[in-house]
XYZ file of N, CA and C in Angstrom:
849
model
N 18.107 -42.442 -18.513
C 17.544 -43.544 -17.737
C 16.997 -43.008 -16.421
N 15.818 -43.516 -16.010
C 15.178 -43.107 -14.771
C 14.983 -41.583 -14.704
N 14.776 -40.951 -15.856
C 14.537 -39.510 -15.878
C 15.789 -38.677 -15.818
N 16.947 -39.311 -15.851
C 18.199 -38.565 -15.763
C 18.422 -37.626 -16.922
N 18.017 -38.043 -18.126
C 18.203 -37.195 -19.304
C 17.374 -35.915 -19.181
N 16.137 -36.075 -18.716
C 15.269 -34.904 -18.544
C 15.871 -33.928 -17.541
N 16.398 -34.498 -16.469
C 17.017 -33.660 -15.445
C 18.238 -32.926 -15.993
N 19.091 -33.624 -16.734
C 20.290 -33.007 -17.300
C 19.935 -31.880 -18.267
N 18.927 -32.117 -19.111
C 18.508 -31.088 -20.073
C 17.981 -29.848 -19.341
N 17.194 -30.088 -18.294
C 16.627 -28.972 -17.533
C 17.723 -28.166 -16.853
N 18.720 -28.870 -16.299
C 19.823 -28.171 -15.642
C 20.634 -27.350 -16.633
N 20.861 -27.891 -17.813
C 21.606 -27.149 -18.830
C 20.831 -25.902 -19.258
N 19.521 -26.066 -19.387
C 18.687 -24.905 -19.741
C 18.801 -23.848 -18.655
N 18.732 -24.275 -17.410
C 18.821 -23.338 -16.293
C 20.174 -22.634 -16.257
N 21.247 -23.390 -16.425
C 22.586 -22.811 -16.389
C 22.790 -21.801 -17.511
N 22.283 -22.130 -18.698
C 22.392 -21.200 -19.823
C 21.571 -19.934 -19.554
N 20.395 -20.101 -18.959
C 19.538 -18.956 -18.661
C 20.213 -18.027 -17.660
N 20.855 -18.593 -16.642
C 21.538 -17.774 -15.648
C 22.701 -16.999 -16.281
N 23.437 -17.667 -17.170
C 24.547 -16.994 -17.857
C 24.030 -15.836 -18.711
N 22.921 -16.069 -19.426
C 22.325 -15.008 -20.247
C 21.762 -13.894 -19.373
N 21.219 -14.283 -18.225
C 20.696 -13.292 -17.285
C 21.807 -12.343 -16.846
N 22.956 -12.891 -16.481
C 24.073 -12.059 -16.052
C 24.529 -11.121 -17.159
N 24.603 -11.636 -18.393
C 25.002 -10.798 -19.524
C 23.997 -9.668 -19.738
N 22.716 -10.000 -19.679
C 21.662 -9.004 -19.893
C 21.661 -7.966 -18.781
N 21.881 -8.425 -17.562
C 21.905 -7.502 -16.429
C 23.044 -6.503 -16.568
N 24.222 -6.997 -16.906
C 25.373 -6.119 -17.059
C 25.160 -5.125 -18.203
N 24.610 -5.613 -19.309
C 24.342 -4.743 -20.456
C 23.343 -3.655 -20.082
N 22.313 -4.045 -19.366
C 21.274 -3.111 -18.965
C 21.808 -2.068 -17.994
N 22.543 -2.514 -16.999
C 23.085 -1.608 -15.999
C 24.080 -0.634 -16.622
N 24.896 -1.122 -17.536
C 25.858 -0.247 -18.220
C 25.137 0.835 -19.009
N 24.055 0.461 -19.683
C 23.290 1.432 -20.458
C 22.672 2.494 -19.558
N 22.150 2.080 -18.403
C 21.531 3.013 -17.472
C 22.565 3.993 -16.920
N 23.751 3.495 -16.633
C 24.818 4.382 -16.155
C 25.227 5.369 -17.243
N 25.326 4.905 -18.473
C 25.686 5.791 -19.581
C 24.600 6.834 -19.818
N 23.348 6.423 -19.652
C 22.236 7.372 -19.783
C 22.351 8.471 -18.742
N 22.629 8.103 -17.496
C 22.755 9.099 -16.447
C 23.942 10.024 -16.696
N 25.053 9.479 -17.155
C 26.215 10.317 -17.481
C 25.871 11.316 -18.585
N 25.121 10.860 -19.574
C 24.737 11.734 -20.677
C 23.792 12.832 -20.191
N 22.892 12.476 -19.292
C 21.964 13.482 -18.771
C 22.688 14.497 -17.881
N 23.711 14.053 -17.171
C 24.497 14.991 -16.378
C 25.196 16.002 -17.285
N 25.751 15.507 -18.386
C 26.386 16.407 -19.362
C 25.350 17.370 -19.937
N 24.182 16.838 -20.290
C 23.129 17.667 -20.874
C 22.663 18.729 -19.889
N 22.561 18.362 -18.605
C 22.115 19.311 -17.598
C 23.005 20.558 -17.574
N 24.325 20.342 -17.635
C 25.255 21.466 -17.639
C 25.096 22.352 -18.858
N 24.948 21.717 -20.025
C 24.767 22.481 -21.258
C 23.443 23.259 -21.249
N 22.378 22.613 -20.777
C 21.066 23.256 -20.750
C 21.059 24.471 -19.833
N 21.808 24.398 -18.749
C 21.931 25.556 -17.864
C 22.577 26.737 -18.607
N 23.599 26.434 -19.375
C 24.265 27.484 -20.157
C 23.294 28.098 -21.168
N 22.547 27.233 -21.854
C 21.586 27.730 -22.842
C 20.550 28.632 -22.168
N 20.066 28.179 -20.998
C 19.030 28.949 -20.299
C 19.563 30.323 -19.896
N 20.789 30.354 -19.379
C 21.386 31.638 -18.991
C 21.475 32.574 -20.190
N 21.892 32.036 -21.324
C 22.024 32.858 -22.523
C 20.659 33.386 -22.989
N 19.686 32.505 -23.079
C 18.359 32.899 -23.562
C 17.682 33.880 -22.618
N 17.933 33.727 -21.323
C 17.323 34.625 -20.341
C 17.904 36.029 -20.405
N 19.088 36.151 -20.994
C 19.752 37.462 -21.041
C 19.129 38.411 -22.065
N 18.258 37.897 -22.943
C 17.648 38.750 -23.964
C 16.627 39.699 -23.342
N 16.679 40.933 -23.763
C 15.704 41.925 -23.320
C 14.506 41.934 -24.257
N 13.398 42.431 -23.750
C 12.168 42.599 -24.546
C 11.673 41.270 -25.139
N 11.775 40.231 -24.360
C 11.323 38.914 -24.832
C 9.799 38.870 -24.870
N 9.225 38.230 -25.883
C 7.767 38.089 -25.938
C 7.279 37.140 -24.835
N 5.988 37.188 -24.542
C 5.432 36.416 -23.434
C 5.642 34.909 -23.622
N 5.371 34.412 -24.838
C 5.497 32.964 -25.063
C 6.942 32.489 -24.872
N 7.877 33.380 -25.192
C 9.299 33.101 -24.994
C 9.582 32.923 -23.496
N 9.045 33.828 -22.696
C 9.259 33.795 -21.251
C 8.602 32.577 -20.615
N 7.436 32.196 -21.125
C 6.727 31.027 -20.583
C 7.572 29.763 -20.755
N 8.165 29.611 -21.921
C 9.010 28.440 -22.170
C 10.259 28.452 -21.297
N 10.820 29.636 -21.090
C 11.982 29.728 -20.212
C 11.622 29.321 -18.782
N 10.405 29.670 -18.348
C 9.960 29.275 -17.015
C 9.806 27.756 -16.926
N 9.284 27.139 -17.987
C 9.138 25.683 -18.006
C 10.504 25.000 -17.935
N 11.455 25.563 -18.687
C 12.810 25.006 -18.670
C 13.387 25.091 -17.268
N 13.193 26.229 -16.611
C 13.709 26.418 -15.254
C 13.104 25.395 -14.289
N 11.808 25.144 -14.435
C 11.133 24.169 -13.570
C 11.727 22.772 -13.758
N 11.966 22.386 -15.004
C 12.530 21.058 -15.288
C 13.951 20.937 -14.728
N 14.762 21.971 -14.912
C 16.130 21.948 -14.405
C 16.158 21.880 -12.881
N 15.290 22.669 -12.248
C 15.222 22.651 -10.787
C 14.723 21.305 -10.281
N 13.773 20.721 -11.002
C 13.243 19.413 -10.611
C 14.339 18.350 -10.668
N 15.124 18.390 -11.723
C 16.233 17.431 -11.856
C 17.225 17.603 -10.714
N 17.606 18.847 -10.434
C 18.562 19.105 -9.363
C 18.026 18.642 -8.015
N 16.728 18.845 -7.806
C 16.111 18.424 -6.552
C 16.127 16.907 -6.405
N 15.799 16.205 -7.486
C 15.817 14.746 -7.468
C 17.230 14.221 -7.234
N 18.200 14.888 -7.830
C 19.591 14.475 -7.663
C 20.038 14.631 -6.213
N 19.685 15.757 -5.615
C 20.049 15.987 -4.208
C 19.383 14.958 -3.298
N 18.109 14.666 -3.583
C 17.372 13.704 -2.766
C 17.975 12.308 -2.882
N 18.337 11.933 -4.098
C 18.930 10.614 -4.312
C 20.274 10.507 -3.606
N 21.087 11.563 -3.696
C 22.394 11.556 -3.040
C 22.233 11.478 -1.522
N 21.263 12.218 -1.008
C 21.007 12.207 0.427
C 20.575 10.820 0.885
N 19.690 10.206 0.114
C 19.181 8.874 0.462
C 20.306 7.837 0.430
N 21.152 7.937 -0.573
C 22.273 6.993 -0.677
C 23.261 7.175 0.466
N 23.560 8.427 0.779
C 24.525 8.699 1.845
C 24.025 8.218 3.205
N 22.726 8.367 3.438
C 22.182 8.019 4.750
C 21.776 6.562 4.866
N 21.680 5.865 3.712
C 21.233 4.475 3.725
C 22.159 3.593 2.900
N 23.297 3.207 3.454
C 24.222 2.336 2.714
C 23.592 0.998 2.367
N 22.493 0.635 3.056
C 21.823 -0.626 2.748
C 21.293 -0.646 1.321
N 21.079 0.536 0.754
C 20.599 0.596 -0.623
C 21.660 0.122 -1.599
N 22.914 0.121 -1.154
C 23.993 -0.350 -2.008
C 24.363 -1.800 -1.718
N 23.781 -2.384 -0.685
C 24.008 -3.793 -0.368
C 22.779 -4.318 0.350
N 21.819 -4.761 -0.422
C 20.523 -5.136 0.118
C 20.418 -6.644 0.245
N 20.119 -7.129 1.440
C 19.886 -8.556 1.628
C 18.590 -8.932 0.950
N 18.652 -9.848 0.000
C 17.461 -10.163 -0.773
C 16.491 -11.032 -0.014
N 16.983 -12.010 0.732
C 16.077 -12.897 1.444
C 15.161 -13.608 0.482
N 13.914 -13.761 0.824
C 12.983 -14.483 -0.045
C 11.994 -13.563 -0.698
N 12.327 -12.292 -0.826
C 11.327 -11.331 -1.255
C 11.190 -11.211 -2.757
N 12.117 -11.739 -3.519
C 12.118 -11.494 -4.956
C 11.975 -12.777 -5.743
N 10.837 -12.951 -6.358
C 10.643 -14.070 -7.266
C 11.269 -15.364 -6.799
N 12.276 -15.821 -7.518
C 12.955 -17.069 -7.209
C 14.017 -16.918 -6.139
N 14.254 -15.693 -5.707
C 15.395 -15.461 -4.814
C 15.240 -16.208 -3.515
N 16.241 -16.982 -3.206
C 16.245 -17.694 -1.941
C 17.252 -17.016 -1.048
N 18.490 -17.447 -1.084
C 19.546 -16.770 -0.356
C 20.321 -15.934 -1.341
N 21.066 -14.970 -0.815
C 21.883 -14.170 -1.723
C 21.822 -12.718 -1.356
N 22.775 -11.951 -1.824
C 22.823 -10.529 -1.543
C 22.962 -9.772 -2.837
N 22.130 -8.754 -3.007
C 22.234 -7.896 -4.180
C 23.032 -6.668 -3.783
N 24.059 -6.327 -4.533
C 24.913 -5.198 -4.176
C 25.060 -4.247 -5.351
N 24.908 -2.963 -5.072
C 25.074 -1.930 -6.088
C 26.204 -1.005 -5.670
N 27.022 -0.607 -6.624
C 27.993 0.430 -6.351
C 27.286 1.772 -6.317
N 27.886 2.808 -5.742
C 27.247 4.119 -5.655
C 26.815 4.678 -6.996
N 27.672 4.534 -8.019
C 27.330 5.065 -9.344
C 26.127 4.349 -9.922
N 26.108 3.041 -9.804
C 24.988 2.260 -10.334
C 23.707 2.586 -9.591
N 23.795 2.664 -8.257
C 22.611 2.972 -7.457
C 22.052 4.344 -7.825
N 22.939 5.315 -7.987
C 22.504 6.659 -8.360
C 21.862 6.660 -9.744
N 22.453 5.939 -10.671
C 21.913 5.882 -12.030
C 20.516 5.287 -12.042
N 20.328 4.205 -11.292
C 19.006 3.583 -11.218
C 18.005 4.533 -10.575
N 18.434 5.192 -9.500
C 17.551 6.119 -8.807
C 17.078 7.238 -9.729
N 18.000 7.808 -10.498
C 17.652 8.931 -11.365
C 16.908 8.479 -12.609
N 17.077 7.232 -13.001
C 16.416 6.731 -14.201
C 14.992 6.287 -13.934
N 14.781 5.678 -12.762
C 13.461 5.137 -12.465
C 12.707 5.940 -11.428
N 13.379 6.917 -10.824
C 12.712 7.742 -9.827
C 13.046 7.287 -8.425
N 12.952 8.210 -7.480
C 13.194 7.878 -6.082
C 12.014 8.331 -5.257
N 11.806 7.643 -4.187
C 10.762 8.041 -3.254
C 11.160 7.559 -1.871
N 11.348 8.479 -0.959
C 11.748 8.098 0.383
C 10.648 7.298 1.051
N 11.038 6.295 1.810
C 10.065 5.460 2.514
C 9.590 6.139 3.787
N 10.261 7.208 4.183
C 9.870 7.896 5.399
C 10.525 7.303 6.635
N 11.180 6.172 6.491
C 11.869 5.520 7.597
C 13.276 5.166 7.141
N 14.257 5.518 7.933
C 15.637 5.195 7.562
C 15.789 3.692 7.425
N 16.308 3.253 6.295
C 16.448 1.831 6.050
C 17.419 1.210 7.046
N 18.331 2.009 7.569
C 19.288 1.479 8.532
C 18.608 1.009 9.805
N 17.383 1.493 10.067
C 16.671 1.085 11.271
C 15.828 -0.149 11.031
N 15.772 -0.617 9.795
C 14.951 -1.766 9.460
C 15.822 -3.006 9.315
N 15.183 -4.137 9.219
C 15.933 -5.373 9.019
C 15.054 -6.375 8.288
N 15.699 -7.397 7.746
C 14.972 -8.489 7.124
C 14.052 -8.041 6.000
N 12.828 -8.579 6.015
C 11.869 -8.296 4.952
C 11.514 -6.821 4.884
N 11.463 -6.152 6.041
C 11.120 -4.722 6.048
C 12.163 -3.910 5.308
N 13.435 -4.228 5.525
C 14.512 -3.517 4.831
C 14.454 -3.786 3.342
N 14.181 -5.019 2.988
C 14.092 -5.371 1.575
C 12.957 -4.610 0.907
N 11.804 -4.568 1.561
C 10.659 -3.862 0.987
C 10.935 -2.368 0.845
N 11.629 -1.801 1.833
C 11.966 -0.379 1.755
C 12.881 -0.112 0.574
N 13.864 -0.999 0.392
C 14.789 -0.838 -0.727
C 14.077 -1.032 -2.059
N 13.176 -1.993 -2.098
C 12.408 -2.219 -3.327
C 11.595 -0.993 -3.681
N 10.960 -0.401 -2.684
C 10.156 0.789 -2.931
C 11.018 1.919 -3.451
N 12.225 2.050 -2.867
C 13.130 3.117 -3.310
C 13.595 2.884 -4.729
N 14.081 1.667 -5.009
C 14.589 1.364 -6.344
C 13.481 1.465 -7.384
N 12.262 1.068 -6.996
C 11.155 1.081 -7.939
C 10.501 2.419 -8.093
N 10.890 3.399 -7.303
C 10.315 4.723 -7.451
C 9.132 4.961 -6.546
N 8.931 4.096 -5.560
C 7.863 4.331 -4.604
C 6.492 4.048 -5.173
N 5.520 4.766 -4.658
C 4.134 4.518 -5.040
C 3.888 4.870 -6.493
N 2.930 4.190 -7.084
C 2.568 4.497 -8.468
C 2.139 5.947 -8.602
N 1.503 6.458 -7.566
C 1.038 7.847 -7.600
C 2.181 8.826 -7.695
N 3.360 8.407 -7.241
C 4.535 9.286 -7.289
C 5.253 9.186 -8.624
N 4.697 8.401 -9.537
C 5.287 8.284 -10.859
C 6.260 7.144 -10.984
N 6.411 6.355 -9.938
C 7.334 5.235 -9.974
C 6.636 3.955 -10.371
N 7.374 2.875 -10.371
C 6.819 1.600 -10.784
C 6.269 0.768 -9.652
N 6.375 1.280 -8.398
C 5.868 0.533 -7.280
C 6.665 -0.720 -7.006
N 6.114 -1.618 -6.208
C 6.820 -2.819 -5.788
C 7.139 -3.741 -6.955
N 6.237 -3.808 -7.938
C 6.490 -4.685 -9.086
C 7.737 -4.250 -9.831
N 7.860 -2.939 -10.049
C 9.049 -2.421 -10.712
C 10.271 -2.633 -9.836
N 10.082 -2.470 -8.527
C 11.192 -2.681 -7.603
C 11.733 -4.086 -7.678
N 10.851 -5.070 -7.795
C 11.300 -6.457 -7.901
C 12.215 -6.649 -9.097
N 11.827 -6.083 -10.234
C 12.638 -6.230 -11.437
C 13.939 -5.458 -11.305
N 13.855 -4.260 -10.739
C 15.046 -3.419 -10.621
C 16.066 -3.992 -9.658
N 15.587 -4.646 -8.604
C 16.526 -5.182 -7.639
C 17.430 -6.223 -8.280
N 16.921 -6.878 -9.299
C 17.736 -7.868 -10.004
C 18.965 -7.220 -10.633
N 18.878 -5.925 -10.913
C 20.020 -5.215 -11.480
C 21.181 -5.143 -10.493
N 20.867 -5.321 -9.227
C 21.884 -5.127 -8.213
C 22.950 -6.205 -8.213
N 22.645 -7.377 -8.690
C 23.658 -8.421 -8.694
C 23.033 -9.792 -8.599
N 23.830 -10.819 -8.369
C 23.279 -12.175 -8.259
C 22.170 -12.212 -7.223
N 21.025 -12.696 -7.615
C 19.855 -12.637 -6.759
C 19.492 -13.997 -6.196
N 20.328 -15.018 -6.389
C 20.036 -16.318 -5.824
C 18.919 -17.036 -6.544
N 18.936 -16.950 -7.888
C 17.874 -17.593 -8.667
C 17.781 -19.097 -8.380
N 18.863 -19.685 -7.864
C 18.952 -21.134 -7.815
C 18.212 -21.818 -6.712
N 17.273 -21.164 -6.043
C 16.584 -21.836 -4.946
C 15.929 -23.132 -5.404
N 15.403 -23.121 -6.628
C 14.746 -24.335 -7.127
C 15.757 -25.345 -7.629
N 16.934 -24.858 -8.048
C 17.904 -25.762 -8.658
C 18.940 -26.265 -7.675
N 19.026 -25.636 -6.492
C 20.030 -26.070 -5.515
C 19.842 -27.537 -5.181
N 18.595 -27.918 -4.914
C 18.311 -29.309 -4.582
C 18.559 -30.231 -5.748
N 18.375 -29.692 -6.956
C 18.590 -30.497 -8.155
C 20.064 -30.837 -8.305
N 20.909 -29.797 -8.203
C 22.335 -30.005 -8.402
C 22.910 -30.885 -7.294
N 22.409 -30.720 -6.070
C 22.960 -31.480 -4.966
C 22.289 -32.819 -4.756
N 21.391 -33.190 -5.644
C 20.625 -34.417 -5.460
C 21.419 -35.662 -5.734
N 21.344 -36.191 -6.924
C 22.083 -37.383 -7.269
C 21.271 -38.655 -7.125
N 20.003 -38.533 -6.700
C 19.144 -39.704 -6.579
C 18.645 -40.083 -7.959
N 18.785 -41.372 -8.320
C 18.493 -41.771 -9.693
C 17.077 -42.294 -9.897
N 16.260 -42.203 -8.864
C 14.889 -42.677 -9.055
C 14.176 -41.768 -10.028
N 13.411 -42.362 -10.930
C 12.768 -41.598 -11.999
C 11.883 -40.484 -11.445
N 11.074 -40.788 -10.442
C 10.167 -39.777 -9.908
C 10.941 -38.584 -9.378
N 12.019 -38.877 -8.637
C 12.823 -37.793 -8.070
C 13.473 -36.965 -9.176
N 14.029 -37.608 -10.174
C 14.671 -36.895 -11.280
C 13.679 -36.024 -12.029
N 12.493 -36.550 -12.269
C 11.474 -35.777 -12.992
C 11.019 -34.575 -12.170
N 10.917 -34.750 -10.868
C 10.542 -33.626 -10.011
C 11.617 -32.546 -10.063
N 12.875 -32.977 -10.013
C 13.975 -32.019 -10.068
C 14.057 -31.341 -11.431
N 13.774 -32.083 -12.499
C 13.756 -31.498 -13.844
C 12.671 -30.430 -13.938
N 11.532 -30.718 -13.329
C 10.428 -29.752 -13.354
C 10.812 -28.471 -12.613
N 11.477 -28.646 -11.460
C 11.925 -27.470 -10.704
C 12.934 -26.648 -11.503
N 13.884 -27.325 -12.132
C 14.917 -26.614 -12.895
C 14.307 -25.892 -14.092
N 13.349 -26.535 -14.770
C 12.679 -25.899 -15.909
C 11.872 -24.681 -15.462
N 11.231 -24.800 -14.312
C 10.464 -23.665 -13.793
C 11.390 -22.501 -13.455
N 12.525 -22.840 -12.804
C 13.497 -21.799 -12.467
C 14.024 -21.128 -13.731
N 14.342 -21.926 -14.743
C 14.863 -21.383 -16.004
C 13.841 -20.471 -16.661
N 12.570 -20.872 -16.645
C 11.507 -20.075 -17.272
C 11.385 -18.713 -16.597
N 11.510 -18.690 -15.269
C 11.389 -17.416 -14.552
C 12.605 -16.530 -14.801
N 13.773 -17.124 -14.904
C 14.962 -16.343 -15.241
C 14.823 -15.757 -16.642
N 14.277 -16.523 -17.568
C 14.091 -16.062 -18.949
C 13.113 -14.892 -19.017
N 12.126 -14.884 -18.124
C 11.200 -13.748 -18.054
C 11.958 -12.489 -17.646
N 12.848 -12.613 -16.656
C 13.635 -11.468 -16.214
C 14.568 -10.973 -17.320
N 15.084 -11.892 -18.106
C 15.950 -11.514 -19.223
C 15.182 -10.639 -20.207
N 13.954 -11.034 -20.502
C 13.137 -10.238 -21.432
C 12.853 -8.851 -20.867
N 12.659 -8.761 -19.560
C 12.459 -7.449 -18.939
C 13.695 -6.581 -19.128
N 14.858 -7.192 -18.890
C 16.093 -6.441 -19.055
C 16.268 -5.946 -20.489
N 15.911 -6.772 -21.452
C 16.036 -6.383 -22.859
C 15.166 -5.163 -23.151
N 13.961 -5.157 -22.601
C 13.065 -4.019 -22.807
C 13.632 -2.755 -22.176
N 14.129 -2.899 -20.942
C 14.712 -1.745 -20.263
C 15.921 -1.227 -21.033
N 16.750 -2.139 -21.505
C 17.957 -1.755 -22.248
C 17.592 -0.963 -23.504
N 16.632 -1.467 -24.271
C 16.258 -0.772 -25.511
C 15.705 0.615 -25.212
N 14.870 0.713 -24.201
C 14.301 2.018 -23.860
C 15.381 2.974 -23.361
N 16.309 2.453 -22.577
C 17.401 3.274 -22.068
C 18.271 3.798 -23.197
N 18.582 2.933 -24.152
C 19.414 3.339 -25.280
C 18.715 4.383 -26.153
N 17.428 4.199 -26.373
C 16.669 5.172 -27.170
C 16.681 6.542 -26.498
N 16.459 6.553 -25.188
C 16.436 7.822 -24.462
C 17.821 8.458 -24.446
N 18.848 7.650 -24.259
C 20.215 8.187 -24.240
C 20.552 8.867 -25.557
N 20.211 8.239 -26.661
C 20.497 8.835 -27.960
C 19.622 10.074 -28.211
N 18.425 10.060 -27.673
C 17.567 11.238 -27.807
C 18.177 12.422 -27.073
N 18.725 12.179 -25.883
C 19.391 13.244 -25.121
C 20.620 13.744 -25.877
N 21.412 12.819 -26.404
C 22.608 13.195 -27.159
C 22.261 14.035 -28.378
N 21.248 13.610 -29.116
C 20.850 14.336 -30.333
C 20.335 15.728 -29.997
N 19.625 15.839 -28.884
C 19.100 17.145 -28.492
C 20.226 18.115 -28.164
N 21.245 17.639 -27.447
C 22.374 18.507 -27.097
C 23.106 18.960 -28.359
N 23.294 18.054 -29.292
C 23.961 18.412 -30.551
C 23.190 19.486 -31.303
N 21.869 19.330 -31.349
C 21.043 20.306 -32.062
C 21.060 21.654 -31.341
N 20.967 21.614 -30.015
C 21.010 22.860 -29.242
C 22.350 23.563 -29.415
N 23.428 22.800 -29.499
C 24.746 23.398 -29.712
C 24.801 24.153 -31.043
N 24.177 23.585 -32.060
C 24.151 24.245 -33.373
C 23.413 25.577 -33.291
N 22.261 25.550 -32.612
C 21.500 26.793 -32.444
C 22.297 27.809 -31.624
N 22.942 27.313 -30.579
C 23.691 28.209 -29.704
C 24.852 28.871 -30.453
N 25.565 28.087 -31.248
C 26.690 28.640 -32.020
C 26.228 29.729 -32.973
N 25.023 29.581 -33.477
C 24.491 30.576 -34.415
C 23.917 31.780 -33.675
N 23.107 31.523 -32.633
C 22.400 32.599 -31.936
C 23.296 33.389 -30.985
N 24.411 32.816 -30.597
C 25.295 33.509 -29.654
C 25.881 34.785 -30.248
N 25.779 34.933 -31.552
C 26.279 36.147 -32.219
C 25.244 37.268 -32.224
N 24.015 36.935 -31.821
C 22.946 37.940 -31.833
C 23.114 38.923 -30.676
N 22.664 40.160 -30.915
C 22.599 41.129 -29.821
C 21.474 40.726 -28.874
N 21.693 40.937 -27.583
C 20.724 40.462 -26.583
C 19.541 41.415 -26.420
N 18.949 41.762 -27.535
C 17.737 42.582 -27.544
C 16.801 41.994 -28.592
N 15.736 41.347 -28.125
C 14.853 40.626 -29.032
C 14.283 41.550 -30.116
N 13.941 42.774 -29.742
C 13.323 43.703 -30.696
C 14.269 44.109 -31.818
N 15.564 44.001 -31.581
C 16.532 44.423 -32.604
C 16.821 43.313 -33.618
N 16.276 42.112 -33.387
C 16.547 40.979 -34.267
C 15.633 40.992 -35.487
N 16.151 40.472 -36.570
C 15.325 40.315 -37.761
C 14.311 39.193 -37.530
N 13.336 39.112 -38.416
C 12.312 38.074 -38.281
C 12.937 36.679 -38.339
N 13.939 36.532 -39.214
C 14.613 35.237 -39.330
C 15.364 34.889 -38.045
N 16.023 35.899 -37.456
C 16.745 35.672 -36.204
C 15.791 35.309 -35.072
N 14.656 35.998 -35.020
C 13.659 35.694 -33.991
C 13.142 34.272 -34.141
N 12.982 33.847 -35.365
C 12.525 32.474 -35.626
C 13.577 31.473 -35.154
N 14.841 31.748 -35.448
C 15.918 30.864 -35.025
C 15.992 30.784 -33.498
N 15.845 31.944 -32.866
C 15.909 31.982 -31.407
C 14.724 31.219 -30.802
N 13.558 31.356 -31.439
C 12.378 30.635 -30.968
C 12.553 29.124 -31.091
N 13.172 28.693 -32.175
C 13.437 27.263 -32.364
C 14.433 26.763 -31.325
N 15.408 27.610 -31.021
C 16.399 27.270 -30.003
C 15.719 27.055 -28.645
N 14.846 27.979 -28.278
C 14.119 27.869 -27.013
C 13.311 26.578 -26.967
N 12.679 26.245 -28.078
C 11.862 25.038 -28.136
C 12.703 23.779 -27.914
N 13.888 23.733 -28.520
C 14.754 22.571 -28.367
C 15.303 22.459 -26.941
N 15.630 23.594 -26.341
C 16.094 23.576 -24.955
C 14.965 23.106 -24.039
N 13.752 23.544 -24.342
C 12.582 23.113 -23.580
C 12.412 21.590 -23.664
N 12.557 21.051 -24.866
C 12.439 19.599 -25.061
C 13.547 18.855 -24.324
N 14.758 19.413 -24.395
C 15.892 18.774 -23.739
C 15.753 18.746 -22.230
N 15.212 19.814 -21.657
C 15.048 19.849 -20.199
C 14.039 18.807 -19.733
N 13.025 18.543 -20.565
C 12.033 17.523 -20.217
C 12.658 16.124 -20.238
N 13.632 15.914 -21.126
C 14.296 14.606 -21.216
C 15.083 14.292 -19.950
N 15.518 15.324 -19.229
C 16.273 15.099 -18.004
C 15.462 14.325 -16.978
N 14.158 14.542 -16.973
C 13.306 13.968 -15.934
C 12.424 12.831 -16.420
N 12.591 12.423 -17.653
C 11.779 11.319 -18.164
C 12.241 10.003 -17.553
N 11.312 9.246 -17.013
C 11.621 7.957 -16.428
C 11.348 6.856 -17.454
N 12.020 5.761 -17.284
C 11.750 4.616 -18.151
C 10.472 3.954 -17.671
N 9.590 3.664 -18.604
C 8.286 3.128 -18.197
C 7.922 1.799 -18.802
N 8.846 1.164 -19.541
C 8.513 -0.073 -20.215
C 8.675 -1.301 -19.345
N 8.177 -1.237 -18.100
C 8.350 -2.395 -17.206
C 7.000 -3.010 -16.874
């Protein structure tokens, strides 16, 4: 009566969307953390493989070229890790960012990341220093700086820019989606026009939350695919290592079959090192 049914349906849709949003966010964040843990494990193993492969004497040129590529990827990962740790240590605001009105539906609210989650996001999506300590900023400027960091900075730097930052910031925690629904829930006016207006606001809020849910689903699937790719690569490299570790460290003394096996091993280590630095791009 007087639009009350429409309002109730819209509110239920909104409440269900928020609940699904929280579930999707947690699932996505957990996957990203697991991906980073897997890459940390892989990094250690790849270093061991590189040390072993580098110990061979009389290596052919193409063999050495691949080892150099592997070294570049490993060093790049270590550099990014140091930069991310430095940024986190010097800018605690990155772990507790005031959202303000900068993100989609976000009205009031605070997004908070734990150190592990913040590091995982940084290493998964890329980091880019804003050039200004976030601790010296406030309000919208601080939010924009954090968005740029979480999103990987400028597109030219390989990150997702501000658009990616907006989506990523939602990973941090409750983002205050209810700006449109706050007035609806606190209303209580039974006039049809008012109820219909509130129903429209709640439906709009729900639709925008549902868009974010779909983004999270895409990120989750891509994260899981990459995590399993890293895991499979380490398993395959371990098999090669167990076999090749029995070889004498002189390439010229190896049989043709052994040289082929060693070459395949180098190729897999090369592929694995590239996976360390691959960013998720399905945003």
